[in-house]
Short mmCIF file of C-alpha atoms in Angstrom, two decimals:
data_model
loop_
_atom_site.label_atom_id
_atom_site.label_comp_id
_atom_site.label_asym_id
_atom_site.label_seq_id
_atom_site.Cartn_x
_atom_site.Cartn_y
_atom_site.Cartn_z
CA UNK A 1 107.56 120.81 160.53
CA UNK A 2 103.61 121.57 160.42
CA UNK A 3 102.83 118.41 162.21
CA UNK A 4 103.02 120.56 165.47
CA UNK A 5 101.36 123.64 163.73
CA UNK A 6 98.29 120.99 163.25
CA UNK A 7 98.37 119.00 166.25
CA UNK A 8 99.53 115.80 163.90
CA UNK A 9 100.96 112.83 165.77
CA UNK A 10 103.45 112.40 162.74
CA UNK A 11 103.73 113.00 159.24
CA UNK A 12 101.01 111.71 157.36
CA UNK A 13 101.78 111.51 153.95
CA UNK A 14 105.70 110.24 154.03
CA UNK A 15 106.96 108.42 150.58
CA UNK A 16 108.41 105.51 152.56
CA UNK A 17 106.33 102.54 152.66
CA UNK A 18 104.90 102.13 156.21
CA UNK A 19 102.25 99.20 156.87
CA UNK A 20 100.74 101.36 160.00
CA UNK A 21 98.90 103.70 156.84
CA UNK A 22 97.77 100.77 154.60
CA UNK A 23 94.59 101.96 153.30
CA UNK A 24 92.39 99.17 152.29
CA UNK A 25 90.75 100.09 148.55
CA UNK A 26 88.96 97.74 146.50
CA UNK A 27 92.48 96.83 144.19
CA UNK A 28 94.62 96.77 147.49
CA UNK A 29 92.05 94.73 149.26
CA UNK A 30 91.79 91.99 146.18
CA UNK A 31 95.41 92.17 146.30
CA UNK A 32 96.34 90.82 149.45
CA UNK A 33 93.59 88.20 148.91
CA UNK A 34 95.98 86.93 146.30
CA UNK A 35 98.61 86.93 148.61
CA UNK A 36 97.29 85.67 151.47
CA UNK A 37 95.66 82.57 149.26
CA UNK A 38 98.77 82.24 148.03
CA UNK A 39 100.70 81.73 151.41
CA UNK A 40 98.07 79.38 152.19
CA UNK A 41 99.21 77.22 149.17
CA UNK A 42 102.56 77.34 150.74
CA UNK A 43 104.90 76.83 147.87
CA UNK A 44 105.22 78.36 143.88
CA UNK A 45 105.41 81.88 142.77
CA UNK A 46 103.08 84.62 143.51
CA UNK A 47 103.07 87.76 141.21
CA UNK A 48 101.86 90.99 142.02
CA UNK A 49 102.69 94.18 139.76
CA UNK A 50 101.32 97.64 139.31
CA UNK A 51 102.69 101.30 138.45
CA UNK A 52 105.80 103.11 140.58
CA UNK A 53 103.79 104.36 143.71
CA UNK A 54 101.05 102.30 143.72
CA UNK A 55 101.43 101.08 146.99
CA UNK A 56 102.65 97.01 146.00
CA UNK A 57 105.35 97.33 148.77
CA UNK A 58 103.00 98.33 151.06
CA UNK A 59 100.92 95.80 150.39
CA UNK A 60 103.56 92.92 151.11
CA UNK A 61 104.85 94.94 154.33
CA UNK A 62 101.45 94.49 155.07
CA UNK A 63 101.35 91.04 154.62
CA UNK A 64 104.28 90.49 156.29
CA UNK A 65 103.49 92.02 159.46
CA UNK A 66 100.62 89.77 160.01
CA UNK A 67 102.65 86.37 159.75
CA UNK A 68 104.10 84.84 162.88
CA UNK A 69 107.61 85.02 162.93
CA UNK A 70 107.99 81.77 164.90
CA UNK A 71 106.42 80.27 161.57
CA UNK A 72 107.88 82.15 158.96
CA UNK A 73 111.17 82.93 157.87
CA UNK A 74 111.04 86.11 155.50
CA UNK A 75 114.26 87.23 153.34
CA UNK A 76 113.82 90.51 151.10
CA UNK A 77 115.96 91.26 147.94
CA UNK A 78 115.50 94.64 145.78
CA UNK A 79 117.21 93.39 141.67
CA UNK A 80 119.25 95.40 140.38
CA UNK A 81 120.02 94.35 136.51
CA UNK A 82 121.98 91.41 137.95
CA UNK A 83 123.13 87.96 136.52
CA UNK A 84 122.00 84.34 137.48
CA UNK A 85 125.11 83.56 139.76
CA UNK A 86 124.50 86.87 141.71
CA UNK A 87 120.83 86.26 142.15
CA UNK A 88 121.67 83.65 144.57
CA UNK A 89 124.04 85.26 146.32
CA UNK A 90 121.97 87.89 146.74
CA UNK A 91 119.06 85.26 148.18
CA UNK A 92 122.10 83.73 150.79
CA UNK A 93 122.80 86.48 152.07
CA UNK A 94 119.09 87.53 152.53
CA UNK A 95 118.57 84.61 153.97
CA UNK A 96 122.17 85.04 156.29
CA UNK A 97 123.52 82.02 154.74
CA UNK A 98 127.61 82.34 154.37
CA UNK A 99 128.41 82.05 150.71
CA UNK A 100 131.92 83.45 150.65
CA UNK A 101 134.38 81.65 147.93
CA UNK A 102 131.81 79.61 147.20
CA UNK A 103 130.97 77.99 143.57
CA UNK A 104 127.58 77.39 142.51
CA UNK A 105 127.24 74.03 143.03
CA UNK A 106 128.40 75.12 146.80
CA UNK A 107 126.46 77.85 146.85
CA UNK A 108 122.80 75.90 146.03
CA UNK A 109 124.02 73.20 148.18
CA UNK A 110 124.53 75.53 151.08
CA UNK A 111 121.08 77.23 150.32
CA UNK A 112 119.04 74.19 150.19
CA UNK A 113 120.42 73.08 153.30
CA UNK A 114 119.30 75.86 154.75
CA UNK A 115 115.94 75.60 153.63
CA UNK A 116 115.96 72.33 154.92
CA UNK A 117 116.68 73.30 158.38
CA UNK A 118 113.92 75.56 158.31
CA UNK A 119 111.38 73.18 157.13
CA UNK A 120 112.62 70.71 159.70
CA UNK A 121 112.06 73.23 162.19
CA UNK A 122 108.29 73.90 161.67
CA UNK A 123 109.37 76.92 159.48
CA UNK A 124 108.26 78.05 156.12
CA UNK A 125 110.93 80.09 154.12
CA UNK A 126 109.65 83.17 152.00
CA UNK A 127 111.65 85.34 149.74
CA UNK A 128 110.11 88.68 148.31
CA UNK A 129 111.78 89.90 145.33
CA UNK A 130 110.99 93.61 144.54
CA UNK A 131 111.52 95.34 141.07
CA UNK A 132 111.51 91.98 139.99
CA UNK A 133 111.15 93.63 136.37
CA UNK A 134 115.10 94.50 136.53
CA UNK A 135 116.34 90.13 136.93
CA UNK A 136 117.15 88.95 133.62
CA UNK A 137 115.72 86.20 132.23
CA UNK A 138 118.54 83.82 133.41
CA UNK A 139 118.43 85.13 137.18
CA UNK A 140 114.20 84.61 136.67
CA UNK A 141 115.53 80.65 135.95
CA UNK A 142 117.90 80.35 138.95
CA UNK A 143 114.79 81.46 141.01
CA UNK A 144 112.84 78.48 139.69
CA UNK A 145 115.43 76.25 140.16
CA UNK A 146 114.96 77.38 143.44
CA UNK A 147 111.37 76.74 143.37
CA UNK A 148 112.32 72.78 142.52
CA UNK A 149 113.45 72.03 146.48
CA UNK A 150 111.58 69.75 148.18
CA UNK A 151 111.62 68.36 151.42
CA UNK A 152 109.93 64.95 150.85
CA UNK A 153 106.13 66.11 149.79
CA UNK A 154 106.65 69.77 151.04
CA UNK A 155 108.20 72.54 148.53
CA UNK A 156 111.41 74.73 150.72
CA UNK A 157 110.66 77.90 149.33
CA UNK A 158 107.99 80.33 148.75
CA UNK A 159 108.17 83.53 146.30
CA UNK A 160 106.47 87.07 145.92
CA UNK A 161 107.48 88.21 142.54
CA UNK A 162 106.82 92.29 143.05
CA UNK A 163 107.41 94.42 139.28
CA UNK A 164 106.10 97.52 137.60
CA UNK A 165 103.85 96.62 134.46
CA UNK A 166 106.27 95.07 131.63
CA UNK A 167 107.28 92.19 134.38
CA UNK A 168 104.01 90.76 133.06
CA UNK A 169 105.40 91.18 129.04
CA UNK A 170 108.39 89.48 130.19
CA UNK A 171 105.96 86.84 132.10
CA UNK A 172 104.80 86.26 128.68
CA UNK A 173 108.09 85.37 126.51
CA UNK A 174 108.24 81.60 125.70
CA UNK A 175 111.27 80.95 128.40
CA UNK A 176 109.38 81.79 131.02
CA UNK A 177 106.69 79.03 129.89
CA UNK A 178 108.25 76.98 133.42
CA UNK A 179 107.88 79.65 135.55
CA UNK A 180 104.14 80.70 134.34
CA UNK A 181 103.62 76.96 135.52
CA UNK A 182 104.65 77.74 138.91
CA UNK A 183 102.49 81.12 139.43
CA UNK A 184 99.82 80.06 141.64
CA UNK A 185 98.21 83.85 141.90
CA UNK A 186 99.11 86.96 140.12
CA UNK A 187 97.22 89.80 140.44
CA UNK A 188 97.72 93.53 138.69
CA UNK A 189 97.94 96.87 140.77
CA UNK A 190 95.66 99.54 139.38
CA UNK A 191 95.16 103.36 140.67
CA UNK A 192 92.45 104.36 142.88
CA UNK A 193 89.38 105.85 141.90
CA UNK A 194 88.17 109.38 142.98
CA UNK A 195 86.24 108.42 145.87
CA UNK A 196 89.43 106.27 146.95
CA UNK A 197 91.70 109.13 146.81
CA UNK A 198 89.82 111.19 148.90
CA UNK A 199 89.22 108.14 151.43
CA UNK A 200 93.18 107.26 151.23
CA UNK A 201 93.85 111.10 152.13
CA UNK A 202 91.61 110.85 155.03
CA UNK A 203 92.96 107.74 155.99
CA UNK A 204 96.02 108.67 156.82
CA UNK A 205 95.18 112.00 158.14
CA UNK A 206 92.83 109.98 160.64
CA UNK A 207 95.80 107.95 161.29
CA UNK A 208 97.67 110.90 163.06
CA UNK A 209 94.90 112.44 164.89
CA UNK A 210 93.78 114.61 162.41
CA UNK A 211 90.75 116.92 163.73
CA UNK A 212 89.67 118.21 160.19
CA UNK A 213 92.86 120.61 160.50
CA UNK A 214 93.44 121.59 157.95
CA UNK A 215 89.82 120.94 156.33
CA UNK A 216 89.99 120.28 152.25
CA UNK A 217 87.43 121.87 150.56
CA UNK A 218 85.33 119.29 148.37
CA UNK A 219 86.96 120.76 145.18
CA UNK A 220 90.62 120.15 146.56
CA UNK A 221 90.17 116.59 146.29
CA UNK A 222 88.89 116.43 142.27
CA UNK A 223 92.31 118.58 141.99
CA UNK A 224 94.52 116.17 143.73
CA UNK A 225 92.93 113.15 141.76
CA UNK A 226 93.06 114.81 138.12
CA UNK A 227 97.11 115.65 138.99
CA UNK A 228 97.71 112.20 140.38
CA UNK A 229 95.56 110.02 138.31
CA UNK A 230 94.87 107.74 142.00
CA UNK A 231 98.40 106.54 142.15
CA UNK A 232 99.56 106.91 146.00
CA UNK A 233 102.73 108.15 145.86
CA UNK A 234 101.84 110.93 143.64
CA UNK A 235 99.41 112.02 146.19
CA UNK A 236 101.72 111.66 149.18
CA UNK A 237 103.90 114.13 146.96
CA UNK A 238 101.46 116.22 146.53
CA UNK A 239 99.71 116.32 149.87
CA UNK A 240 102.88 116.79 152.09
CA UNK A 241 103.42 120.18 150.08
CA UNK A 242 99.90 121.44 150.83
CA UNK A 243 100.48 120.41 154.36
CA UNK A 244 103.71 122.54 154.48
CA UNK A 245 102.11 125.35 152.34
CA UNK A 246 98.84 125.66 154.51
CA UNK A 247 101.54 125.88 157.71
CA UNK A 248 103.41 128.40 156.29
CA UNK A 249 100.75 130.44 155.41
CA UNK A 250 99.14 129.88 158.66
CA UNK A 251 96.14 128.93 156.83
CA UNK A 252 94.10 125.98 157.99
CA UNK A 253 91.75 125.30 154.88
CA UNK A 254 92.89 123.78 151.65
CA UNK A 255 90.84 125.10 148.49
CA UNK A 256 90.85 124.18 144.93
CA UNK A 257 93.32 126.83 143.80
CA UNK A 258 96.00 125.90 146.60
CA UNK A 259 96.13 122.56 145.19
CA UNK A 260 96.40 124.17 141.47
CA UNK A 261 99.10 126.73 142.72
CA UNK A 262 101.43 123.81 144.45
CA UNK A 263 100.70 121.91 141.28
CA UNK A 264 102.62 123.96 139.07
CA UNK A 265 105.06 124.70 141.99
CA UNK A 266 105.83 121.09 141.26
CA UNK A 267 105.76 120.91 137.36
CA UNK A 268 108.17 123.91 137.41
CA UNK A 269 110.33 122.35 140.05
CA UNK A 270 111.07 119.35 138.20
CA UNK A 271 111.47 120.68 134.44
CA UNK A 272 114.75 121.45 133.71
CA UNK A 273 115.94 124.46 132.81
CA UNK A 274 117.94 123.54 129.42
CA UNK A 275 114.75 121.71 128.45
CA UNK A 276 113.15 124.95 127.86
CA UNK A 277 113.14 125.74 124.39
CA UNK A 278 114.93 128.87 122.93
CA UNK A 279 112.64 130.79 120.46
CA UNK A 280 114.66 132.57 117.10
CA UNK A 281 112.77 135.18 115.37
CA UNK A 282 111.55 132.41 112.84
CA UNK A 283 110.20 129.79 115.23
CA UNK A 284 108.42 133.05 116.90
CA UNK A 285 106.49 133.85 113.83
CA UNK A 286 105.32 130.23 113.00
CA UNK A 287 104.26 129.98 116.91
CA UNK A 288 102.10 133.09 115.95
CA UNK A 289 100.70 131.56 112.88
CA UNK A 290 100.30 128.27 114.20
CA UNK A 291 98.24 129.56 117.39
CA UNK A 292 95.93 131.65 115.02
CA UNK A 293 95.42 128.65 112.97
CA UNK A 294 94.49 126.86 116.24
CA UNK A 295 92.18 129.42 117.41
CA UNK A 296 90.23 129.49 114.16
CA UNK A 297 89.69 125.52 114.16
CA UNK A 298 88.75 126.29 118.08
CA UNK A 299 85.94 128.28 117.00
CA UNK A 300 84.56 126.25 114.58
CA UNK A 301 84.30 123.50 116.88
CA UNK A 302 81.69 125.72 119.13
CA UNK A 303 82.79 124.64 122.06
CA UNK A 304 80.85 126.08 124.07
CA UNK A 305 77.78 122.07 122.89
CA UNK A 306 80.62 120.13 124.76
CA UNK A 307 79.71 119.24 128.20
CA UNK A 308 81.85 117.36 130.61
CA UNK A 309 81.75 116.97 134.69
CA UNK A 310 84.67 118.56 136.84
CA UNK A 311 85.93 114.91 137.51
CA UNK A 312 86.72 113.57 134.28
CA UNK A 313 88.07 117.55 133.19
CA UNK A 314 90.30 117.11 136.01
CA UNK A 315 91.21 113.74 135.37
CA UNK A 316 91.96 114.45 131.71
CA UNK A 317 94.07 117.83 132.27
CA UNK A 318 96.54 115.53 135.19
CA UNK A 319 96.89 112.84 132.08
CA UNK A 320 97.99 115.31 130.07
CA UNK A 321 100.47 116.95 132.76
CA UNK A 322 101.81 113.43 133.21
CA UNK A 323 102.90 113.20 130.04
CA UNK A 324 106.48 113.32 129.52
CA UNK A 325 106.95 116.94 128.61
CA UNK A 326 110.30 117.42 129.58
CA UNK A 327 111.71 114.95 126.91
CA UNK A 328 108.92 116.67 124.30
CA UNK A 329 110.88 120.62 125.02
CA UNK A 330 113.92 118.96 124.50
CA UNK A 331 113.46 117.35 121.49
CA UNK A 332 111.72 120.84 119.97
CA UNK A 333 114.58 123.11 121.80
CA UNK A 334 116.94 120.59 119.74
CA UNK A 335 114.77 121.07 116.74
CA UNK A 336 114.19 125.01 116.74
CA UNK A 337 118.99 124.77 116.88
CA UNK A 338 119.09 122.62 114.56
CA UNK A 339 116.44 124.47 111.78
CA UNK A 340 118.12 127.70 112.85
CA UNK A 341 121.89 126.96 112.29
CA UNK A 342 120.75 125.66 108.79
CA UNK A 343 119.41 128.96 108.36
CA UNK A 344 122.57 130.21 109.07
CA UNK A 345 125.03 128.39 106.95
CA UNK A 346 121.96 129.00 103.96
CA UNK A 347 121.78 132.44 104.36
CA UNK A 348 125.71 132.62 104.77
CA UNK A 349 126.20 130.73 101.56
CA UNK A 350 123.66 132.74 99.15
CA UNK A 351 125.68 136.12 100.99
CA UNK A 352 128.64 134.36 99.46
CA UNK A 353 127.43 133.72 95.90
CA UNK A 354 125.85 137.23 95.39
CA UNK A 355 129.50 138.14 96.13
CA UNK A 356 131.22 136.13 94.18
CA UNK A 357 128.97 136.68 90.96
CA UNK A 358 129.55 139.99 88.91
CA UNK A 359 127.26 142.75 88.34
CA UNK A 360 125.51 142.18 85.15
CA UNK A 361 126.43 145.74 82.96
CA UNK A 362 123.45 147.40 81.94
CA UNK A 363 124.27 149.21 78.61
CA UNK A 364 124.81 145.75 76.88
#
């Protein structure tokens, strides 16, 4: 829609992973080193995690668009929480191997032959397993067993192990002592600094024939890290909306209170509406006290001797709008029901004994 409007080739900051906009930071850099050292050693498991969005996928797209396909034979699964037999289903029919009513003693015969024929072909197979945090620890086995193949001296297959953060915690339980043996390079995703972000937003702008249309003010971009704390996909999010806001209001520079106005476009976008909390007369007046109380500690902190840069303000205030706040209204909208129906039945109970007791006669 405002590609046109800014003389954009395509969309620049799309959520699908697309190799063409790999952006070469120092943790994305170090972590196709890992990869590609690993390919060289041409058999074993190579592990690379990180957070949702930071760009791992991208990364192995990357990887994979460099390799010959003459020489290597690629097969991609996405787990699901699956068990061990349909793991290797799942790899035959990445890999285009028929497995229909077959057993599993069929079903790894027919595999390894397959991997066989490959090998015997000049080949190298190479399975990618992404979200590998979802396999359970039996389907994590039937991969190794995988692993065991072996055409003479030369191992059949090759794995990427690709996971959010707790696939290292399970690395670390004791059954998966054989297949920490077999891990030949694992290497951890982190987010990108400030001076990253703004690179990886200029990246891909540059990569569509951006001419500095729309220009980002130098504040914009200490915004856009602070909300997204460097992870990529959080700034895609973001950036694609100022792109469509700055077209629709025919503007064609992005300031530091655009990006704070689309900001909590977004926040209010995605919090539900029965997550808001519903205020009673009682919770109303202990808000009141409670902010008074607040204030008063506020001033006796004089904060007016703290000193901090924009960066780490804005860094701090998009931690704290990460956190799960959503889930937090909830639980106090749940609370603030709860208190106030016991209320209720209380006050409906004492109405009933004051009833029920007689008036005491005064001339006694």
């Amino acid at each position: 829609m405002y590609e046109t409007f800014f003389k954009l080739s395509g969309k620049p900051f799309q959520l699908n992973p697309d190799p063409a906009f790999f952006y070469g930071s120092r943790g994305h850099r170090r972590a196709m080193a890992y990869l590609e050292y690993g390919l060289h050693q041409s058999e074993g498991f190579i592990v690379i995690t990180g957070e949702i969005g930071a760009g791992k996928t991208t990364i192995v797209r990357s990887l994979l668009e460099q390799l010959d396909p003459e020489r290597v034979v690629a097969a991609n699964i996405v787990s699901t929480q699956i068990d061990a037999s349909d793991v290797l289903r799942m790899v035959a029919a990445a890999f285009g191997v028929p497995s229909r009513n077959l057993d599993k003693a069929g079903l790894l015969l027919a595999i390894e032959t397959y991997l066989v024929s490959i090998t015997a072909a000049g080949k190298r197979a190479l399975l990618i397993v992404d979200e590998a945090q979802n396999l359970a620890p039996a389907a994590v086995e039937e991969l190794r067993m995988l692993s065991n193949f072996q055409l003479e001296d030369h191992a059949l297959l090759q794995s990427f192990l690709v996971g959010q953060p707790e696939f290292r915690d399970i690395m670390q339980r004791p059954e998966m002592q054989q297949l920490r043996q077999r891990v030949i390079a694992s290497y951890h995703l982190g987010p990108l600094d400030a001076q990253e972000t703004q690179g990886y937003i200029e990246h891909r702008l540059a990569h569509v024939g951006w001419a500095n249309d729309p220009s980002f003010e130098p504040g914009a971009f200490s915004v856009i890290y602070g909300y997204s704390g460097g992870i990529p996909r959080r700034i895609n999010t973001l950036c694609d909306r100022l792109m469509l806001g700055a077209y629709l209001g025919e503007r064609h520079v992005i300031g530091e209170n655009d990006v704070r106005e689309v900001i909590e476009e977004l926040k209010e976008e995605f919090a539900s509406a029965r997550a808001r909390p519903v205020h009673t007369p009682h919770f109303a007046a202990a808000a009141n006290a409670t902010e008074a109380g607040m204030a008063l500690q506020l001033d006796a902190l004089a904060l007016d001797r703290l000193r901090a840069s924009p960066e780490l303000a804005e860094h701090a205030a998009g931690l704290a709008g990460n956190y799960d706040l959503q889930r937090i209204e909830a639980r106090l909208a749940g609370l603030e029901h709860s208190v106030s129906a016991t209320l209720s039945v209380l006050s409906q109970l004492l109405q009933a004994v004051r009833r029920d007791t007689p008036a005491t006669d005064k001339s006694e």
